CSV table of C-alpha atoms in Angstrom, one decimal:
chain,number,residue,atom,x,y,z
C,5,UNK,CA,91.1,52.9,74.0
C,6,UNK,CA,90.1,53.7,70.5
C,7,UNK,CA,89.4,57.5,70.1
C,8,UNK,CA,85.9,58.6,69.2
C,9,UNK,CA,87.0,59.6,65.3
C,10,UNK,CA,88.4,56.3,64.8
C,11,UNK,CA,85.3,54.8,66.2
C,12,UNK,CA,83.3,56.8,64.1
C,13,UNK,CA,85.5,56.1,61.0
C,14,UNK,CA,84.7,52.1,62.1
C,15,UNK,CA,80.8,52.5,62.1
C,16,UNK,CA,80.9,54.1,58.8
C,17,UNK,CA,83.6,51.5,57.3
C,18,UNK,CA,80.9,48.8,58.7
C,19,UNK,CA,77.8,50.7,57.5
C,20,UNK,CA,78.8,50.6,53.7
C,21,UNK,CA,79.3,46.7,54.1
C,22,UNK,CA,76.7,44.2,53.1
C,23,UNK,CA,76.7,41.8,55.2
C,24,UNK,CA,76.4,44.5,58.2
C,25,UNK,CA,73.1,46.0,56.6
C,26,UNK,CA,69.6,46.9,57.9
C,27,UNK,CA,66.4,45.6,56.8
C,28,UNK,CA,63.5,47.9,57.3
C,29,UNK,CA,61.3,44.7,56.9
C,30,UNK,CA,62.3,43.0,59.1
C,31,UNK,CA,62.4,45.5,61.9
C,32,UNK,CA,59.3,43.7,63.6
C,33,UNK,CA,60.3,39.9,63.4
C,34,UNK,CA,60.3,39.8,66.9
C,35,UNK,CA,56.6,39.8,67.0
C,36,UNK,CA,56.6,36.9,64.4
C,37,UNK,CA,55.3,34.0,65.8
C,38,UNK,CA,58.4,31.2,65.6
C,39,UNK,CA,57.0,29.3,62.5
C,40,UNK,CA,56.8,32.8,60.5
C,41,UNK,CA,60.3,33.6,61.5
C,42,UNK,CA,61.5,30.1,60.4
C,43,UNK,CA,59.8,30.3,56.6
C,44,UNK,CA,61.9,33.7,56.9
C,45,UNK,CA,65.1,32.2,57.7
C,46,UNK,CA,64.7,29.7,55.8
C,47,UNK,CA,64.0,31.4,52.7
C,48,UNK,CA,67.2,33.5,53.3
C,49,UNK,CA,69.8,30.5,53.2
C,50,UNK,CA,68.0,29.2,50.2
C,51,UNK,CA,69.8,32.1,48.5
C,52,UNK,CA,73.0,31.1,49.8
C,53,UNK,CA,73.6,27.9,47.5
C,54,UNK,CA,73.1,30.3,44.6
C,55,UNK,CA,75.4,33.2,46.1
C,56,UNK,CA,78.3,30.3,45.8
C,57,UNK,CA,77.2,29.3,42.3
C,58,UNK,CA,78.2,32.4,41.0
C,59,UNK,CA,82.0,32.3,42.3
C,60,UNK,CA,82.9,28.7,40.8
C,61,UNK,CA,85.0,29.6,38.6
C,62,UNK,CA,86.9,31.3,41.6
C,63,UNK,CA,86.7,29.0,43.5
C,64,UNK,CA,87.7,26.2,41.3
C,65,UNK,CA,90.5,28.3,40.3
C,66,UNK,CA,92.0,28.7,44.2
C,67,UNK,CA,91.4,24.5,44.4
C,68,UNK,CA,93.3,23.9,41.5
C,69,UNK,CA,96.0,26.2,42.5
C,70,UNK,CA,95.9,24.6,45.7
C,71,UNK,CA,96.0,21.1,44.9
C,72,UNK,CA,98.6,21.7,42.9
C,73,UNK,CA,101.2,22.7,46.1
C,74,UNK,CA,99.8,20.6,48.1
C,75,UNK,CA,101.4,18.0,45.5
C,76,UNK,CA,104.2,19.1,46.0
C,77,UNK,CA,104.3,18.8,49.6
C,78,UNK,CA,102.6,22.0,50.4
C,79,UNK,CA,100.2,22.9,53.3
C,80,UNK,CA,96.9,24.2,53.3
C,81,UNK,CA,96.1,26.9,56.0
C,82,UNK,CA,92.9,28.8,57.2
C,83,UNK,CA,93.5,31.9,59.1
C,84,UNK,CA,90.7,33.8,60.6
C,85,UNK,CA,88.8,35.2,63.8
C,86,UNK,CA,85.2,34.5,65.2
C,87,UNK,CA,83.3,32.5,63.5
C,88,UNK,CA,85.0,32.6,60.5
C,89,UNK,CA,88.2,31.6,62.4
C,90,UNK,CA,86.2,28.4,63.8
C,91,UNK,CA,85.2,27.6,60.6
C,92,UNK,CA,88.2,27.2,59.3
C,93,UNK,CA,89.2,25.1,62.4
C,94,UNK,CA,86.3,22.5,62.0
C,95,UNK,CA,87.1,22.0,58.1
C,96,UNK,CA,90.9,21.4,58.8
C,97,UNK,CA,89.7,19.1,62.0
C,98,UNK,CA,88.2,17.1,59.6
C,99,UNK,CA,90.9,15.8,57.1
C,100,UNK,CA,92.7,13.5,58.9
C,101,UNK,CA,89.8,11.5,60.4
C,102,UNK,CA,88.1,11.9,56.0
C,103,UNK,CA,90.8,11.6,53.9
C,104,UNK,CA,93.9,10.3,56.6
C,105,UNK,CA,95.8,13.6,56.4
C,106,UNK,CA,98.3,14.5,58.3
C,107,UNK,CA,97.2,17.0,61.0
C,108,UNK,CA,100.4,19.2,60.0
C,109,UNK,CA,99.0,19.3,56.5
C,110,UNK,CA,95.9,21.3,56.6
C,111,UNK,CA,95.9,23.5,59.7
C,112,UNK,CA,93.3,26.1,61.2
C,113,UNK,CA,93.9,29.2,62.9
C,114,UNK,CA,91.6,31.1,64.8
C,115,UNK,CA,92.6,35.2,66.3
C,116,UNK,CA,93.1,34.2,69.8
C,117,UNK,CA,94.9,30.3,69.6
C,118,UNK,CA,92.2,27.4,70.8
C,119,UNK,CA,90.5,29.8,73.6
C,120,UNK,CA,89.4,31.6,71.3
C,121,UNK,CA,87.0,28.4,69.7
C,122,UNK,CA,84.8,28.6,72.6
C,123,UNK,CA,84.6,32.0,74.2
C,124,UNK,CA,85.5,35.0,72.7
C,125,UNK,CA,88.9,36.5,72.8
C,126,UNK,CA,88.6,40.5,73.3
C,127,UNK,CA,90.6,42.4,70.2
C,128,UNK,CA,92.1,39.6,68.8
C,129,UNK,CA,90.7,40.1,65.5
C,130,UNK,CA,92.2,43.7,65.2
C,131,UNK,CA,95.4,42.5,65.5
C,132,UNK,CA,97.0,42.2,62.3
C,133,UNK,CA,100.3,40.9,64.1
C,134,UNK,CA,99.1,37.8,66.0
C,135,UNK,CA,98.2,36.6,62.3
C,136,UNK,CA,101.8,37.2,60.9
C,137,UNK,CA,103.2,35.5,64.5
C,138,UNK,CA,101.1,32.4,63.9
C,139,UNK,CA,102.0,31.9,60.6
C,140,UNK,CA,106.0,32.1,61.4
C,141,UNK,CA,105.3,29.7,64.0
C,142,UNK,CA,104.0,27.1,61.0
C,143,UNK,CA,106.8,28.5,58.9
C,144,UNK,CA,104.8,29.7,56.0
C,145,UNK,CA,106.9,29.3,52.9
C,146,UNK,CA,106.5,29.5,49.5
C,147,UNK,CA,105.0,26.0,49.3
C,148,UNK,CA,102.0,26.6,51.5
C,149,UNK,CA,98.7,27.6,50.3
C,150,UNK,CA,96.9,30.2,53.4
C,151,UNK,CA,93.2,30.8,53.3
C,152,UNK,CA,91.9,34.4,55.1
C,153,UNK,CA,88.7,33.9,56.0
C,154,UNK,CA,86.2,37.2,57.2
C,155,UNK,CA,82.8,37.3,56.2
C,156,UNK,CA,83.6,41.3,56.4
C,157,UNK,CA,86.0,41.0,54.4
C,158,UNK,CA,87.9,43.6,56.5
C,159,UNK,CA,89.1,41.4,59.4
C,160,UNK,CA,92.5,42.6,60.1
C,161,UNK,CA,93.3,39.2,61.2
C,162,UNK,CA,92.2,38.1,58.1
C,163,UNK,CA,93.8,40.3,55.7
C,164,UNK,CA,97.3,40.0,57.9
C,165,UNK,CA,97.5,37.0,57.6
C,166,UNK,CA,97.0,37.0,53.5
C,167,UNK,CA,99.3,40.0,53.3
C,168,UNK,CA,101.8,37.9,55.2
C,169,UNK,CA,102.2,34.7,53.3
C,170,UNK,CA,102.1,36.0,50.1
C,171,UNK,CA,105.0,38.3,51.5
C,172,UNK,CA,106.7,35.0,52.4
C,173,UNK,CA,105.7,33.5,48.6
C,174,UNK,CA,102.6,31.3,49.9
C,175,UNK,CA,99.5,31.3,47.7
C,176,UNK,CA,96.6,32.9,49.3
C,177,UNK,CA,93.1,33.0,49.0
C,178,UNK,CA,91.0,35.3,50.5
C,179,UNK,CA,87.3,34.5,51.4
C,180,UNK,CA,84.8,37.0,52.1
C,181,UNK,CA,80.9,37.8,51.5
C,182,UNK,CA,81.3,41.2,50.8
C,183,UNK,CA,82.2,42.8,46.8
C,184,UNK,CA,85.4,44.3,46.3
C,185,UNK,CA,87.2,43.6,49.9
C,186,UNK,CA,90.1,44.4,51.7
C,187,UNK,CA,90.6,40.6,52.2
C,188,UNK,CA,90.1,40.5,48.3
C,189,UNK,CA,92.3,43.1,47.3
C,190,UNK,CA,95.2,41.3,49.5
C,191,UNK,CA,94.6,37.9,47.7
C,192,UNK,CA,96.0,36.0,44.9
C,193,UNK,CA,92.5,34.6,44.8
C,194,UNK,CA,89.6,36.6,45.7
C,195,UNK,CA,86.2,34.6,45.9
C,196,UNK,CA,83.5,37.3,47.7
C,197,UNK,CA,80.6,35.4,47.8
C,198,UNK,CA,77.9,38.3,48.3
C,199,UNK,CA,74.4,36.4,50.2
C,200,UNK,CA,73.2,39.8,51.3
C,201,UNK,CA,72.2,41.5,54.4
C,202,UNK,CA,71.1,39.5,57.3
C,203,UNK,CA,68.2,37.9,59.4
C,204,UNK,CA,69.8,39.9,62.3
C,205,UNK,CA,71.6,43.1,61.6
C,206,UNK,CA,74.9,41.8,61.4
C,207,UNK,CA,75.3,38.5,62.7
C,208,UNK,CA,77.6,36.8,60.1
C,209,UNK,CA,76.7,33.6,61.5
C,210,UNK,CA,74.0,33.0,59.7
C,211,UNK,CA,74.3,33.3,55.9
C,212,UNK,CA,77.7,34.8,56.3
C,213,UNK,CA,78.7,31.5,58.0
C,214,UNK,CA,76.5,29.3,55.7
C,215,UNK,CA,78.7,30.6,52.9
C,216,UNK,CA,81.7,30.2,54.1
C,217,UNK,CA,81.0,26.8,55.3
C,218,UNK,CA,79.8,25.7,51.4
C,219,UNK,CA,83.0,26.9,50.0
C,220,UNK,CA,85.6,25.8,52.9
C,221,UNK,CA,83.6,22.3,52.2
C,222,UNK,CA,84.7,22.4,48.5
C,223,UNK,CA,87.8,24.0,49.0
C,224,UNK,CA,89.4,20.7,51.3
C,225,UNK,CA,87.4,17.9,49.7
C,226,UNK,CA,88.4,18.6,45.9
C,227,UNK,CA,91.6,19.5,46.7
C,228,UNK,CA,91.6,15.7,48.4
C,229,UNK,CA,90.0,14.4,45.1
C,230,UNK,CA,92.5,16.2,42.9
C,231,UNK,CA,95.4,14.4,45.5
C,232,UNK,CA,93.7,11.2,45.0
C,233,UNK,CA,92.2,10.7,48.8
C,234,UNK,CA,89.4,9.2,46.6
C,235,UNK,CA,88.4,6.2,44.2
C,236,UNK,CA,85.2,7.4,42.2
C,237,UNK,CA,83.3,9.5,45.3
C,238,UNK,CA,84.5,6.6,47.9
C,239,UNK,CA,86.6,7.9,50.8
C,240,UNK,CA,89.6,5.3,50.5
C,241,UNK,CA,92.2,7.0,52.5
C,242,UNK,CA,89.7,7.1,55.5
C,243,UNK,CA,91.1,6.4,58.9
C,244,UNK,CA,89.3,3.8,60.5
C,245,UNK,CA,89.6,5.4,64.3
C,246,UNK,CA,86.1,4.5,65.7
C,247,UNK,CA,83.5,1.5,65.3
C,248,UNK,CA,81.6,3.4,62.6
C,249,UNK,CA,84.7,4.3,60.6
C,250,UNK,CA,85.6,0.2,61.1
C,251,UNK,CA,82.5,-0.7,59.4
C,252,UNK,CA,82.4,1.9,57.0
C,253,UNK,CA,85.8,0.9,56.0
C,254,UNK,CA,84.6,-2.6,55.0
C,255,UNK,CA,81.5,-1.1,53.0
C,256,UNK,CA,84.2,0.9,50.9
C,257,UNK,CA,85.7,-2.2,50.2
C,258,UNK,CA,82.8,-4.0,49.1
C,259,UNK,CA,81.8,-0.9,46.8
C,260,UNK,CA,84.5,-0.6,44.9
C,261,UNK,CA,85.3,-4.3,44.8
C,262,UNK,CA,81.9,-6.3,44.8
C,263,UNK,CA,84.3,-9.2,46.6
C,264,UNK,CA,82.9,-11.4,49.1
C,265,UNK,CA,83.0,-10.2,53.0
C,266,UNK,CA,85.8,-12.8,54.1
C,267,UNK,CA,87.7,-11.8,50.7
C,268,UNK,CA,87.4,-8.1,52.3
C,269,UNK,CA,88.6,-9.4,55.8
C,270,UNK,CA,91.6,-10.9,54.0
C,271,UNK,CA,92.6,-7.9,52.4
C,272,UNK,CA,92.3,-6.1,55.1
C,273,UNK,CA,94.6,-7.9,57.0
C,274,UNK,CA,97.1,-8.0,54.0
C,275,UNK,CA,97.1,-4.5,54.3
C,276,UNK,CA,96.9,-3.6,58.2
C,277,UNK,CA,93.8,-2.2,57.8
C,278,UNK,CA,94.4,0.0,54.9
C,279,UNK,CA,91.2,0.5,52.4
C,280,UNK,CA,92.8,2.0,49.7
C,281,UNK,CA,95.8,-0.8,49.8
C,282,UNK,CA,92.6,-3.3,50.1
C,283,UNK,CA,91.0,-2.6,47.0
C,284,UNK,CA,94.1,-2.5,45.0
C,285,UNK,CA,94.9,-6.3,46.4
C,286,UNK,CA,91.4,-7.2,45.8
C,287,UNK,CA,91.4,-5.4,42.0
C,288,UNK,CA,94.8,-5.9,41.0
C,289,UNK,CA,95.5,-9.0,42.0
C,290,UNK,CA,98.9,-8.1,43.8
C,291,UNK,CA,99.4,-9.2,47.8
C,292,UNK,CA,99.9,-6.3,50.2
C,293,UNK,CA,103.8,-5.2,49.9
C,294,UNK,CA,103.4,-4.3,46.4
C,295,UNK,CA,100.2,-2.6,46.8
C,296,UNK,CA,101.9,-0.6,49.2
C,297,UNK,CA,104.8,-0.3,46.8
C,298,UNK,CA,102.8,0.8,44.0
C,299,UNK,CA,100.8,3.2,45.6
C,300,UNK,CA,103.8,5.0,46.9
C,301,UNK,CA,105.1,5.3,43.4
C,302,UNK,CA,101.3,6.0,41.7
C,303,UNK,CA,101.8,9.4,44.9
C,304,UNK,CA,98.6,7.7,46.3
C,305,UNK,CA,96.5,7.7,43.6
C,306,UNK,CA,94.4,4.3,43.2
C,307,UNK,CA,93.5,4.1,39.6
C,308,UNK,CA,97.0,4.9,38.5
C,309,UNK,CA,98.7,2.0,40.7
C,310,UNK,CA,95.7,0.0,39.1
C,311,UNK,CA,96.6,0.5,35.7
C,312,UNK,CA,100.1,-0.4,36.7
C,313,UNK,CA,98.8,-3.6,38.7
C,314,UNK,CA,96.9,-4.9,35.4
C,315,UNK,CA,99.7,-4.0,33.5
């Protein structure tokens, strides 16, 4: 049970924060009628696009530095609780299916384990320890980039998990929508991406989460360019595990190939099914070993193991 002065130490800690302020003007929304309060909303995430604009030096700093270990054989890892925690979870879900990652290679973590992406998980968050006991379960080492994300920016989940892999030598970045943070303070790279008070006094799901989302979506898909999971702004190392990824598998193809639909089917088969391997037969004139060979010595990147095709 927390005592009543550290309770009243914790509503003045969340008082002086942004993202956990009150507008005055917007004491009577609730008498809005719903298209009012939808211009209103609205008009608050338009401000969020520019909020991120103003960290990109930041953030292209933490992808660079990122992509970089991840080079190397790295892993990339989100830690954090709530909805910040799921975030992280959804962005890390969706590299293996995007770019054909392995699933050990960008990870999410969320205060609670899985439970805790659908209901909430009571005090998880203040736990500073159950960050530091997921992370020796991965084995953070020095090779791992780790990613606290808390739109508070005080998150002891968060922060723990920061403060623990850059104990252990990982790189960290610490993500945040409030100015000079905790989370901050803890990370090699800060970006505090500052969108303002909310719709609803507090809920960090809304521009908060908007935020987050904008730069989690940078953070994994130029980190992916930068690896070479892309030719030009095609997805080439997508994994073709549905009808829809099928077909958009062939279209990839034919983009970055112009080649005829049974020339496509060909390579395809050369290649077991491999797009990247595809265009490289289809562009390089090579069958589908040595595509395979020289993509493995080019580390995956397409144009280099075309330059080497053509000689």
């Amino acid at each position: 049970m927390t005592s009543p002065a550290a309770s009243a130490a914790l509503r003045a800690q969340l008082a002086s924060l942004t993202t956990e302020a009150f507008r005055p003007d917007l004491a009577e929304i609730d008498r809005l009628p719903t298209d009012a309060i939808a211009k209103i909303m609205n008009a608050e995430d338009a401000g969020v696009a520019a909020a991120v604009a103003e960290r990109l030096p930041e953030i292209a700093a933490a992808i660079d530095a990122t992509a970089a270990r991840m080079a190397r054989g790295g892993r990339l890892v989100y830690a954090g609780a709530g909805t910040a925690g799921r975030l992280g979870v959804l962005d890390a879900s969706e590299c293996p299916p995007t770019f054909n990652t392995d699933p050990a290679r960008v990870v999410g973590l969320v205060a609670g384990g899985p439970d805790a992406l659908v209901t909430a998980v009571e005090g998880a968050e203040d736990r500073a320890e159950l960050a530091a006991d997921d992370l020796d379960r991965l084995g953070i080492g020095a090779g791992d980039t780790v990613v606290g994300i808390s739109a508070s920016g005080r998150t002891p989940y968060a922060v723990g998990a920061v403060a623990h892999a850059r104990a252990a030598g990982a790189l960290t970045i610490g993500l945040s929508c409030n100015a000079r943070s905790a989370l901050g303070a803890a990370a090699e790279h800060p970006i505090e991406v500052v969108v303002g008070p909310e719709l609803l006094t507090g809920s960090t799901r809304l521009k908060a989460g908007t935020a987050q989302k904008l730069v989690l979506n940078m953070l994994s898909t130029i980190t992916m360019i930068r690896l070479g999971k892309t030719y030009g702004n095609l997805m080439v190392d997508v994994r073709a595990s549905n009808e829809k990824l099928h077909a958009r598998s062939r279209r990839i193809v034919a983009l970055a190939t112009g080649a005829a639909d049974a020339e496509i089917e060909q390579a395809l088969h050369a290649t077991d099914g491999e797009v990247k391997n595809a265009i490289l037969v289809l562009l390089g004139g090579v069958d589908g070993p040595t595509a395979a060979r020289l993509l493995q010595e080019s580390d995956g990147h397409l144009r280099a193991a075309l330059d080497t095709a053509r000689g």
